[in-house]
PDB file of C-alpha atoms in Angstrom:
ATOM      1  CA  UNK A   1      -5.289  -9.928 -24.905  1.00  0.00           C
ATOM      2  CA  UNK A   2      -7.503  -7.814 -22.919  1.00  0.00           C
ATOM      3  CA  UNK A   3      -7.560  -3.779 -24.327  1.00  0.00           C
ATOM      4  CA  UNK A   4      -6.187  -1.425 -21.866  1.00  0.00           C
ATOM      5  CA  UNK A   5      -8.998   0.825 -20.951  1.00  0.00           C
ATOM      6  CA  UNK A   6      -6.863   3.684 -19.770  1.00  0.00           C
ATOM      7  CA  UNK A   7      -4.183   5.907 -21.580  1.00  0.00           C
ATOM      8  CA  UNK A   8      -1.209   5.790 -19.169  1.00  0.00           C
ATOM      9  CA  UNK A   9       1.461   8.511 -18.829  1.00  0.00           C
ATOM     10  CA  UNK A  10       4.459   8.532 -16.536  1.00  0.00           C
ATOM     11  CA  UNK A  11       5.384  11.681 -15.540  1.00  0.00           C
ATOM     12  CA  UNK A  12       7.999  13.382 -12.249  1.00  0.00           C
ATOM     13  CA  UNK A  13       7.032  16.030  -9.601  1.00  0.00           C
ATOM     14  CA  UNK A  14      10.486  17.317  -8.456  1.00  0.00           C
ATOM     15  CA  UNK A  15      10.352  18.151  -4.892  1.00  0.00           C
ATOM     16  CA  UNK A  16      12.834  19.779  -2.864  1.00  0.00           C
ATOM     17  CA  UNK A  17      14.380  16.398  -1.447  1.00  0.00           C
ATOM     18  CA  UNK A  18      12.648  14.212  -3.947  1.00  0.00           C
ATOM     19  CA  UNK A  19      12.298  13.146  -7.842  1.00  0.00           C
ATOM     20  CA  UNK A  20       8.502  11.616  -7.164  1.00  0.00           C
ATOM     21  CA  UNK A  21       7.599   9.465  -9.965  1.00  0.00           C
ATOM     22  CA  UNK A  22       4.440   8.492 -10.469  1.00  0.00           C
ATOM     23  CA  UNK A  23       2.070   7.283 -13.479  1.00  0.00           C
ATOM     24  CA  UNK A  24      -1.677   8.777 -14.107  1.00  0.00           C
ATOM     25  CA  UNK A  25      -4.581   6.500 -15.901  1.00  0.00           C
ATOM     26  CA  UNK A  26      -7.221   8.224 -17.542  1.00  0.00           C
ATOM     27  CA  UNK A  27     -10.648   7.125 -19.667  1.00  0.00           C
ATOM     28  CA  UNK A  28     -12.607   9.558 -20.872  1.00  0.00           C
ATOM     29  CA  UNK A  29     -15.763  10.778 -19.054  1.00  0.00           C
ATOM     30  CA  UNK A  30     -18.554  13.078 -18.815  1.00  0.00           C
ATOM     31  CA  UNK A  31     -18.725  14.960 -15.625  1.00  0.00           C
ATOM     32  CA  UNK A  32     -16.235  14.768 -12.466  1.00  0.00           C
ATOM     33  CA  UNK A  33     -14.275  11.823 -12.377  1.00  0.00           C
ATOM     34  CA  UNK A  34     -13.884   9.392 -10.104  1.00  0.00           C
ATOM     35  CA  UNK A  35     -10.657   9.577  -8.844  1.00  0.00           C
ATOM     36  CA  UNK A  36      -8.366   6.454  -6.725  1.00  0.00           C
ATOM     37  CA  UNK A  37      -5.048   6.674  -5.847  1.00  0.00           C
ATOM     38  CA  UNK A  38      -2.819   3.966  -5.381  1.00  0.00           C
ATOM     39  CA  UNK A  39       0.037   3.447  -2.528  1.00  0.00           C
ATOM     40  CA  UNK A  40       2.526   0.328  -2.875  1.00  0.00           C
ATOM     41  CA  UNK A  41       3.984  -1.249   0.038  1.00  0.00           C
ATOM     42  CA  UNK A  42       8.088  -1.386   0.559  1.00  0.00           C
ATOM     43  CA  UNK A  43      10.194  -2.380  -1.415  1.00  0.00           C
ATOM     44  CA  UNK A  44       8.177  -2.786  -4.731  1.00  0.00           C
ATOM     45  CA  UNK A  45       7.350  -0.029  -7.234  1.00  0.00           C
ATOM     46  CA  UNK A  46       3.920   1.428  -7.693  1.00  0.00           C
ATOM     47  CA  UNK A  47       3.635  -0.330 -11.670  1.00  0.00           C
ATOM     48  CA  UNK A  48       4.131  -3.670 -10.411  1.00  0.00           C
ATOM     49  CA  UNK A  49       2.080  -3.957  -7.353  1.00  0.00           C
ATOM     50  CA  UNK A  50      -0.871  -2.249  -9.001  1.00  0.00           C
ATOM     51  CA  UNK A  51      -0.778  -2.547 -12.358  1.00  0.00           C
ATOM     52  CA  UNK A  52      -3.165  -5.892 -13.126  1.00  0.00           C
ATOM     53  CA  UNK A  53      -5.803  -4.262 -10.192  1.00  0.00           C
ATOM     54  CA  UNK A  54      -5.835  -0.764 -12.439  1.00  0.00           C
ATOM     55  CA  UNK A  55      -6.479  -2.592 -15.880  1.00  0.00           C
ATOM     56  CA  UNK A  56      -9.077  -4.433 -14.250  1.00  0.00           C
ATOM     57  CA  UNK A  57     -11.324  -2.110 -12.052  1.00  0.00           C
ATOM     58  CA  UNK A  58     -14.178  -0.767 -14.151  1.00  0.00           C
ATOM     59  CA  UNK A  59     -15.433   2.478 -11.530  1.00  0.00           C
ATOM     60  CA  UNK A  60     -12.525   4.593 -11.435  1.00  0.00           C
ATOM     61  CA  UNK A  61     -12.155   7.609 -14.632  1.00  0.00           C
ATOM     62  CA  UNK A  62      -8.597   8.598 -13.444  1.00  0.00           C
ATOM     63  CA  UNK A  63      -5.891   6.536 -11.029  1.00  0.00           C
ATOM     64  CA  UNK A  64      -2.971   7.928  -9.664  1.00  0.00           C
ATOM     65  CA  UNK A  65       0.541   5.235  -8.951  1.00  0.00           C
ATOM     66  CA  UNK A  66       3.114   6.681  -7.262  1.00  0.00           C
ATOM     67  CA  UNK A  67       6.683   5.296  -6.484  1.00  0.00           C
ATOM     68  CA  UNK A  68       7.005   5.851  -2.680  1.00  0.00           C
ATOM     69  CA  UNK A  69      11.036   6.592  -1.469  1.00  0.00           C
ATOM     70  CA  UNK A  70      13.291   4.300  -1.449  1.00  0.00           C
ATOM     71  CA  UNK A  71      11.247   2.145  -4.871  1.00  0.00           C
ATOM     72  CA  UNK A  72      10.867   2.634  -8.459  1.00  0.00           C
ATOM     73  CA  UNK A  73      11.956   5.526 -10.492  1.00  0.00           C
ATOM     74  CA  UNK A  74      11.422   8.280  -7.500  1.00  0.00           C
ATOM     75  CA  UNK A  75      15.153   9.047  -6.690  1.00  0.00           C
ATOM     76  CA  UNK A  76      16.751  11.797  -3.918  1.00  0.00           C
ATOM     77  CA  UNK A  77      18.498  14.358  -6.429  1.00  0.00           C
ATOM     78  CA  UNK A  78      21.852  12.972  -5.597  1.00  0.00           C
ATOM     79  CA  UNK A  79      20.628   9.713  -6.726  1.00  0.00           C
ATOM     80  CA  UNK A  80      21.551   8.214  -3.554  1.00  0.00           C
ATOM     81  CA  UNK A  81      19.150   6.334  -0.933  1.00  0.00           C
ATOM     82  CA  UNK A  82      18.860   8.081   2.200  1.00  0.00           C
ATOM     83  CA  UNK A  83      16.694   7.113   5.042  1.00  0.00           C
ATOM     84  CA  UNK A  84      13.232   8.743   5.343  1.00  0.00           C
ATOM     85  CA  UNK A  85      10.226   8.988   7.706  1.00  0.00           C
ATOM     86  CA  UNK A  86       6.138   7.480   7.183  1.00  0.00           C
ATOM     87  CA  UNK A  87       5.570  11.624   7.966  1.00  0.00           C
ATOM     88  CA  UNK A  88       8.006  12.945   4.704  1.00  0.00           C
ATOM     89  CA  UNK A  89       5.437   9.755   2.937  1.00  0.00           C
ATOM     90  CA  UNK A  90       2.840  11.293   3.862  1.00  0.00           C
ATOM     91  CA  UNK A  91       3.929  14.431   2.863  1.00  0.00           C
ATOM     92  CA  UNK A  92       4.962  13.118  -0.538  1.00  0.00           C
ATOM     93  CA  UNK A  93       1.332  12.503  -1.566  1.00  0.00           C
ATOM     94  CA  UNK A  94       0.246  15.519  -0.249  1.00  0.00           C
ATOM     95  CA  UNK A  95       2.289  17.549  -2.236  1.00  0.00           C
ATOM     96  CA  UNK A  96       1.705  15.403  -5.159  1.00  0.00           C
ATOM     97  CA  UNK A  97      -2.201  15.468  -4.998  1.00  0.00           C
ATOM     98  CA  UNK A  98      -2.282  19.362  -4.797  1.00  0.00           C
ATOM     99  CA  UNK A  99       0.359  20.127  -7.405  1.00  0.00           C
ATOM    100  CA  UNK A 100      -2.033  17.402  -9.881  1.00  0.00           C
ATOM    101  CA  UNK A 101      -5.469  19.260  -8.363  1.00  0.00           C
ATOM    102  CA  UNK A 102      -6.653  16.235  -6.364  1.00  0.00           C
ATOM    103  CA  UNK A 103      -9.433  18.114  -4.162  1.00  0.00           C
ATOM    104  CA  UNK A 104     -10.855  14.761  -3.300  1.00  0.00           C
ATOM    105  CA  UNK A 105     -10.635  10.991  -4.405  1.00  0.00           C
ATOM    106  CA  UNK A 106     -10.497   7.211  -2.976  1.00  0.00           C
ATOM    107  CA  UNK A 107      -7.580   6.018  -1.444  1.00  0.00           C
ATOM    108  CA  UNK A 108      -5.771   2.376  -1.354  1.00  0.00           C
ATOM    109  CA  UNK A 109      -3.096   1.231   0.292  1.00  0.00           C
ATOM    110  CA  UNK A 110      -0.790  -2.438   0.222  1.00  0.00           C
ATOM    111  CA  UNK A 111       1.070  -3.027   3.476  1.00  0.00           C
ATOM    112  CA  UNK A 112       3.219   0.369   4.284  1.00  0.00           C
ATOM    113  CA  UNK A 113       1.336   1.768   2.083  1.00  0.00           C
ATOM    114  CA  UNK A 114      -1.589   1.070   4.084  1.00  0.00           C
ATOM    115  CA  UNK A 115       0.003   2.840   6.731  1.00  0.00           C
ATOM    116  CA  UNK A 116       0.840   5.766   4.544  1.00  0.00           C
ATOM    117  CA  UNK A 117      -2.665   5.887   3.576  1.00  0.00           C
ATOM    118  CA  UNK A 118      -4.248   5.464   6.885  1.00  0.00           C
ATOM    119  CA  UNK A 119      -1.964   8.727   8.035  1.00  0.00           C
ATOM    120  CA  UNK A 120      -2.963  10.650   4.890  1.00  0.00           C
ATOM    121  CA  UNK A 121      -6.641  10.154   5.939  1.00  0.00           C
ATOM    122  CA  UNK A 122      -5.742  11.115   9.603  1.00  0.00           C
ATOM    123  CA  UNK A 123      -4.606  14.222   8.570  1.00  0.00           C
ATOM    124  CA  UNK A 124      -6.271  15.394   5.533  1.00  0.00           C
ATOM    125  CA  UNK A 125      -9.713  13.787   6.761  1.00  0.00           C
ATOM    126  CA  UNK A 126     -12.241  15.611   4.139  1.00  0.00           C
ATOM    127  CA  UNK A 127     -10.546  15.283   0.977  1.00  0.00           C
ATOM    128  CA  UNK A 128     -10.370  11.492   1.380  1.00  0.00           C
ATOM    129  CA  UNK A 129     -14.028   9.340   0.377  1.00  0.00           C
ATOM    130  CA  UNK A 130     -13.656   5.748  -0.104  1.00  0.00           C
ATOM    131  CA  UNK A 131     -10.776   3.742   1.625  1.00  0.00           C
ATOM    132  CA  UNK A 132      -8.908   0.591   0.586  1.00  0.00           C
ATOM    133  CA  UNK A 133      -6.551  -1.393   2.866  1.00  0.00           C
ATOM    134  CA  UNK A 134      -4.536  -4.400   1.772  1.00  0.00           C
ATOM    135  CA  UNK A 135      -2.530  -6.025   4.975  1.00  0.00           C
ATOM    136  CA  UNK A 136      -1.673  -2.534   5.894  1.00  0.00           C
ATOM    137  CA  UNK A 137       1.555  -2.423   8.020  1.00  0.00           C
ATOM    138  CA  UNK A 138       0.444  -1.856  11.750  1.00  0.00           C
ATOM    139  CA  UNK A 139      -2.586  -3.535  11.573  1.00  0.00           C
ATOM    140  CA  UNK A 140      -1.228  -7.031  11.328  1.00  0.00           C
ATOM    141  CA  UNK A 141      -1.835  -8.313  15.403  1.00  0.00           C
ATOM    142  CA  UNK A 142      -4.387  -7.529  18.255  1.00  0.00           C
ATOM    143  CA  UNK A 143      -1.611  -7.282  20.511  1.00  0.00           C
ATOM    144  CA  UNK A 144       0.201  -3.197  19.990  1.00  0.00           C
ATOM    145  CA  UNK A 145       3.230  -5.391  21.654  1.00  0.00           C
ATOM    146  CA  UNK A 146       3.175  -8.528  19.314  1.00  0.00           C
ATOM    147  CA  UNK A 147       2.871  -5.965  16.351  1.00  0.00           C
ATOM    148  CA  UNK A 148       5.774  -3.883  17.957  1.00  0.00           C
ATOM    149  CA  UNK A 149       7.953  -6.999  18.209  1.00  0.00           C
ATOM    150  CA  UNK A 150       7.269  -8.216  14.690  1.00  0.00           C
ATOM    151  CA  UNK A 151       8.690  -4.717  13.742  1.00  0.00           C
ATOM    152  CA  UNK A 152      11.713  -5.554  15.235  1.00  0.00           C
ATOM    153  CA  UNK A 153      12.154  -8.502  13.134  1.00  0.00           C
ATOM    154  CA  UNK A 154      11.841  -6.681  10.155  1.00  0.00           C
ATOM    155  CA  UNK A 155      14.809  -4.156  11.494  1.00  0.00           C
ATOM    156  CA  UNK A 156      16.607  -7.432  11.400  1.00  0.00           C
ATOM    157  CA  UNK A 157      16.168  -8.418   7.858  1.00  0.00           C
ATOM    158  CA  UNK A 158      16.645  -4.765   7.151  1.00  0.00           C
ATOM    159  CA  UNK A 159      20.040  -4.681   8.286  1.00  0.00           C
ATOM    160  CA  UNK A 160      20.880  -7.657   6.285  1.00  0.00           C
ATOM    161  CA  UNK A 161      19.873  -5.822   3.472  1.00  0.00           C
ATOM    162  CA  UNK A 162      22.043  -2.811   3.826  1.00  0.00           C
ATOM    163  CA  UNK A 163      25.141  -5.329   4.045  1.00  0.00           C
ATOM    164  CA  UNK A 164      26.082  -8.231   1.374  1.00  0.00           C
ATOM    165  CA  UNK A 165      23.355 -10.258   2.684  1.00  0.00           C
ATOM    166  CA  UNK A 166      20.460  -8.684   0.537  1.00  0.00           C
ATOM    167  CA  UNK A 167      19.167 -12.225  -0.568  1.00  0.00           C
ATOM    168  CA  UNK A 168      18.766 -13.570   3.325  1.00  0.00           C
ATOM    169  CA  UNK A 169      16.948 -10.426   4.560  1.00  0.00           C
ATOM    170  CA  UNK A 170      14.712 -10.721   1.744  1.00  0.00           C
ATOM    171  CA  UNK A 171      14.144 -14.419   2.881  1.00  0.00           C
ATOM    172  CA  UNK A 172      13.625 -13.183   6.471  1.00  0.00           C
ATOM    173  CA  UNK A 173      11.219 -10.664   5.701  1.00  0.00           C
ATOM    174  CA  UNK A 174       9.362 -13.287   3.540  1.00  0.00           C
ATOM    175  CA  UNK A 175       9.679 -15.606   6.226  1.00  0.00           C
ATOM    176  CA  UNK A 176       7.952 -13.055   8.572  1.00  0.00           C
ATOM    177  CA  UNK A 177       5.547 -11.202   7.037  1.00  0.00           C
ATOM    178  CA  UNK A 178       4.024 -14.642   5.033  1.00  0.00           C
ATOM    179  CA  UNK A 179       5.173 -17.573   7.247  1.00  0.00           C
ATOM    180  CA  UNK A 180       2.315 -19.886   5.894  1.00  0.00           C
ATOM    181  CA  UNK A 181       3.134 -18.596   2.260  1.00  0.00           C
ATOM    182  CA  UNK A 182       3.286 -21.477  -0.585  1.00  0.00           C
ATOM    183  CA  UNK A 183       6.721 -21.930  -1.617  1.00  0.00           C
ATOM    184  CA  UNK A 184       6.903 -22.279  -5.720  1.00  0.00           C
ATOM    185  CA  UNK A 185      10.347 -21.660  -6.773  1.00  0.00           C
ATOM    186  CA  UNK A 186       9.635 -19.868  -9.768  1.00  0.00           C
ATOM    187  CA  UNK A 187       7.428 -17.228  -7.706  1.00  0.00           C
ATOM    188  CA  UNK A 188      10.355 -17.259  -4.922  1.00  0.00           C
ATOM    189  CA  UNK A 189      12.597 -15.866  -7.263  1.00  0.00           C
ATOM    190  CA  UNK A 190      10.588 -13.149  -8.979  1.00  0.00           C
ATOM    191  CA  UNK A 191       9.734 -12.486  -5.645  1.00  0.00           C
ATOM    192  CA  UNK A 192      13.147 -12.077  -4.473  1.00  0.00           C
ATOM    193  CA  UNK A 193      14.441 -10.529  -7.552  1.00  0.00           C
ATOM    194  CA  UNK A 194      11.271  -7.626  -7.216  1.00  0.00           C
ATOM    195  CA  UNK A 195      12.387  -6.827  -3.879  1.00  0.00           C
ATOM    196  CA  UNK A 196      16.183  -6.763  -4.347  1.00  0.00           C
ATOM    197  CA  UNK A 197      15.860  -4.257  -7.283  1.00  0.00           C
ATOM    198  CA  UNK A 198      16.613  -1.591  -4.610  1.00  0.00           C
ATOM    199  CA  UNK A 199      17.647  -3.277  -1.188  1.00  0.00           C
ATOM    200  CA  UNK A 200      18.470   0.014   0.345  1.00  0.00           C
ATOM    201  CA  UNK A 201      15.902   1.431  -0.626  1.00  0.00           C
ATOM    202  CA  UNK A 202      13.600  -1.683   0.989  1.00  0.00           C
ATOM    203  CA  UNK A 203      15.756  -1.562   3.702  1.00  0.00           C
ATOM    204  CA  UNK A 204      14.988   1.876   4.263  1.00  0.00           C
ATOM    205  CA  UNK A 205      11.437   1.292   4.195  1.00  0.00           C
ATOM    206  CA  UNK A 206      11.233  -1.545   6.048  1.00  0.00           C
ATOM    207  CA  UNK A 207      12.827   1.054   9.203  1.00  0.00           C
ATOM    208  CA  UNK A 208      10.500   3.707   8.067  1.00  0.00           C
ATOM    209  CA  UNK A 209       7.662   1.632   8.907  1.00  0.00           C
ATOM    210  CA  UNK A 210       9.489   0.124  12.405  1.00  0.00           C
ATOM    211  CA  UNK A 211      10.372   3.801  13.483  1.00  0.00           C
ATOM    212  CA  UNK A 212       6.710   4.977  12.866  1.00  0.00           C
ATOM    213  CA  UNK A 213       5.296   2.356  15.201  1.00  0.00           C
ATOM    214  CA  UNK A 214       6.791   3.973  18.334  1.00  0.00           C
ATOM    215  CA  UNK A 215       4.699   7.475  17.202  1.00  0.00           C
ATOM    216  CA  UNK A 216       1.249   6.201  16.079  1.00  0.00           C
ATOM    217  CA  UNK A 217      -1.368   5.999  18.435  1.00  0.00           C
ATOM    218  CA  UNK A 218      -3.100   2.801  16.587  1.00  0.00           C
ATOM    219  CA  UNK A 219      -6.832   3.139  18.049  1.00  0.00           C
ATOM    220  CA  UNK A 220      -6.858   7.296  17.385  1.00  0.00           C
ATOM    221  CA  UNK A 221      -5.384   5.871  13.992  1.00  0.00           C
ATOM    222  CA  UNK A 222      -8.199   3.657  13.209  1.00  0.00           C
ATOM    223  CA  UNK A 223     -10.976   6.082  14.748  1.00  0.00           C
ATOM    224  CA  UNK A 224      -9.852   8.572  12.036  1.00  0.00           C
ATOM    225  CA  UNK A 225     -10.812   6.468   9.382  1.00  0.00           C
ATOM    226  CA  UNK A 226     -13.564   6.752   6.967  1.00  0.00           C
ATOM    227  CA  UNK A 227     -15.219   3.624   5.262  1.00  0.00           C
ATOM    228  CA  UNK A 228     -12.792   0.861   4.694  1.00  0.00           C
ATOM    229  CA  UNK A 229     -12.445  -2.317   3.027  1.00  0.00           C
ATOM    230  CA  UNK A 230      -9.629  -4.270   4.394  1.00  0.00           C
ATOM    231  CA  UNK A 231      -8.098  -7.067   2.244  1.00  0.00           C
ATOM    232  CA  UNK A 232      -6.519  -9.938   3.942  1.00  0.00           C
ATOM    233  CA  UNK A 233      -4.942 -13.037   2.494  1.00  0.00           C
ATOM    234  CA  UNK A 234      -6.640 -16.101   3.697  1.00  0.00           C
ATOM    235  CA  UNK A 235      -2.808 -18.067   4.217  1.00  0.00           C
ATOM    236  CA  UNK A 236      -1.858 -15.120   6.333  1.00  0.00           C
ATOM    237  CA  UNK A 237      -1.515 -15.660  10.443  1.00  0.00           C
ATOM    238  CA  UNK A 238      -4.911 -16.281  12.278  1.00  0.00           C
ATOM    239  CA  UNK A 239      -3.620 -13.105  14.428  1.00  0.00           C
ATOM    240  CA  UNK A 240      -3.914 -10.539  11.354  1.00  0.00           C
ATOM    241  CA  UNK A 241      -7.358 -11.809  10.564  1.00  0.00           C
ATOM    242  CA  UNK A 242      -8.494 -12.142  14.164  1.00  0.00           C
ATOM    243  CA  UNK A 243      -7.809  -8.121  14.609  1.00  0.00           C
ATOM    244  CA  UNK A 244      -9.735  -7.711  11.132  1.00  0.00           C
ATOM    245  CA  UNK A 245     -12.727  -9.720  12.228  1.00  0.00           C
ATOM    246  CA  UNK A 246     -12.676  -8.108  15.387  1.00  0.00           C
ATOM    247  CA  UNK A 247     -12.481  -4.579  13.990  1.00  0.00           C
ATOM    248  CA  UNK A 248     -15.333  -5.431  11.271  1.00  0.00           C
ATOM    249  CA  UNK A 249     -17.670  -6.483  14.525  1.00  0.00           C
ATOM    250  CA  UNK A 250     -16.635  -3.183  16.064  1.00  0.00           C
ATOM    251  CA  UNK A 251     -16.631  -0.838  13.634  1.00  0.00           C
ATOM    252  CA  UNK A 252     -19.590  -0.280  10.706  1.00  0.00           C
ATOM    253  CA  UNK A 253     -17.262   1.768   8.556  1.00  0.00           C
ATOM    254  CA  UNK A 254     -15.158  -1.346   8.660  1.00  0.00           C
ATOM    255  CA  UNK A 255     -15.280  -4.374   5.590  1.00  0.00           C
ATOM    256  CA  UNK A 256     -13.130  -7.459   6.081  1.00  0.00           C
ATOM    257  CA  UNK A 257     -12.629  -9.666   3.733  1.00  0.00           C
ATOM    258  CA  UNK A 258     -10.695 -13.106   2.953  1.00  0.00           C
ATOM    259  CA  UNK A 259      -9.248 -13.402  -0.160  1.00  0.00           C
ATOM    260  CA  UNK A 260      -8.712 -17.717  -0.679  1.00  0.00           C
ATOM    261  CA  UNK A 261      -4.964 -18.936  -1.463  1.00  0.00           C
ATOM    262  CA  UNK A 262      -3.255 -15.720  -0.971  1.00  0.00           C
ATOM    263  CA  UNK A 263      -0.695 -14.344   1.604  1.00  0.00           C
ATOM    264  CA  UNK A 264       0.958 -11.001   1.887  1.00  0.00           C
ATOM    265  CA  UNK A 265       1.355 -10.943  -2.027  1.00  0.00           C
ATOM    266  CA  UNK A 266      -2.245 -10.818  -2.668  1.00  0.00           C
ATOM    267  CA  UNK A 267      -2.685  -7.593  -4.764  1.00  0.00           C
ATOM    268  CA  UNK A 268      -0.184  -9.708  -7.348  1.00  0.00           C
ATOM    269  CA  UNK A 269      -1.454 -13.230  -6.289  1.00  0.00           C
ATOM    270  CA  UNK A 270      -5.508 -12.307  -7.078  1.00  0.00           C
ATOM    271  CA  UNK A 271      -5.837  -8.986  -8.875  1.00  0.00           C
ATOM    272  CA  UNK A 272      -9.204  -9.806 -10.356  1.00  0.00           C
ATOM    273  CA  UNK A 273     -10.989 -10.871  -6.988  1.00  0.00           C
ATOM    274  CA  UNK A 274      -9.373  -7.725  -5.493  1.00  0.00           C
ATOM    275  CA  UNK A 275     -10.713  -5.795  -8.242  1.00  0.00           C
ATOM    276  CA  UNK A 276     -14.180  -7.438  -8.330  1.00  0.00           C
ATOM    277  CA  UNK A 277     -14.413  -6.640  -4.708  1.00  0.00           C
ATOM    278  CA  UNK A 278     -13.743  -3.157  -4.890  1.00  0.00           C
ATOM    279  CA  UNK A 279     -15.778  -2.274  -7.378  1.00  0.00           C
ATOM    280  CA  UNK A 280     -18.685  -3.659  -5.708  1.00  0.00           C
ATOM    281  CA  UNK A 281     -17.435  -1.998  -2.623  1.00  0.00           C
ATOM    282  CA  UNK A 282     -17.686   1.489  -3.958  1.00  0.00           C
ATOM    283  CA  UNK A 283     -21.237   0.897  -5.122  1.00  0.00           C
ATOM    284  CA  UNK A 284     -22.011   0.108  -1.927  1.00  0.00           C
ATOM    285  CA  UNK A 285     -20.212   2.796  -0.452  1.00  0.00           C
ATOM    286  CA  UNK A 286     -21.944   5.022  -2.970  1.00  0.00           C
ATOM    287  CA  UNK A 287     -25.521   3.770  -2.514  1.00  0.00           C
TER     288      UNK A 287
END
């Protein structure tokens, strides 16, 4: 059993619209901390898709999880689920960083919340230093039209969700997003179960994401960025590591890597590669 080397506390910032939940790690240190925050992607809370990467990174004093709209304990005050936008995300962090005094920090992000992030950054360009990405939504195809189309797919499984069907537009995101994925039935099903704990809420997201495509302005998007290292599974689609590669060879604030026998699930698949890797990324980015 390995010791937890952070004290954890859950704690709620009550917005206007929004109960945000979200959960701080802290270690002691001497000095300013080195601060990370966190973004899951939809449908699955902040604690689950981060929590093994957090225990097991060793340069961060402080790390901030949210629960994005729509996932986890964050709840509208009338405890129903509502639609929302990637810009009222966006805002959500925003708000939450300056109410916890978050002046500057790293930022990562797991597929819409790689989006999320990469908007944050956009906007807010100063406060944010080193960048993780993790199959963020949006930058899945070189083609803006193949990755506009594959949206629309996900509207589809989406509106299964919001009907009886929850179970088959779970399947037919699964079957989209990770086509080459490794079926084990055991990992199906906790799969399947993670993402159904709120199937409005992903179904929500999953439009979030679709609507936000026909306002983003991908290459200004990616021009805004700082340094990033950009996770992809190595059973995901040749296309989504094509764009990387081809973005790495571009760009020299740009890191692509591979990470073997994964697919879209990699932060839960290999945590301890993924945290290896950014760890050693930071020093770089630091040196």
């Amino acid at each position: 059993m390995i010791k937890h080397p952070y004290k954890i506390s859950q704690h709620q910032l009550n917005l206007p619209d929004q109960q945000l939940s979200y959960q701080l790690y802290k270690k002691a240190c001497e000095g300013q901390p080195r601060r990370i925050v966190m973004l899951h992607g939809a449908g699955v809370a902040g604690e689950d898709t981060w929590a093994a990467i957090a225990m097991l990174v060793s340069q961060w004093d402080e790390i901030l999880i949210p629960d994005q709209r729509g996932t986890g304990k964050t709840r509208y005050p009338d405890g129903e689920e509502h639609p929302f936008t990637v810009n009222e995300l966006v805002n959500d962090i925003g708000a939450l960083v300056d109410h916890l005094g978050w002046w500057q920090f790293d930022l990562a992000g797991y597929s819409m919340g790689g989006m999320v992030s990469l908007l944050y950054k956009q906007r807010y360009h100063e406060r944010v230093q080193k960048q993780y990405l993790m199959e963020a939504a949006v930058l899945d195809r070189p083609s803006w039209e193949s990755t506009v189309n594959l949206r629309l797919q996900f509207s589809e499984a989406a509106e299964q969700l919001k009907g009886d069907q929850a179970e088959t537009g779970i399947k037919a995101f699964l079957d989209t997003i990770s086509p080459n994925r490794k079926v084990a039935p055991q990992t199906e099903l906790l799969t399947i179960q993670r993402l159904g704990a709120r199937p409005l809420g992903f179904a929500n997201a999953l439009n979030c994401v679709t609507q936000a495509i026909n306002s983003i302005d991908r290459e200004a998007l990616v021009a805004a960025q700082g340094d990033v290292s950009s996770f992809i599974g190595g059973h995901s689609v040749d296309l989504m590591h094509q764009y990387q590669r081809d973005l790495a060879e571009r760009l020299p604030n740009w890191h692509y890597f591979m990470v073997p026998g994964t697919d879209h699930s990699l932060p839960f698949q290999k945590p301890r590669q993924i945290a290896r890797i950014m760890d050693a990324e930071l020093l770089r980015f630091l040196a």
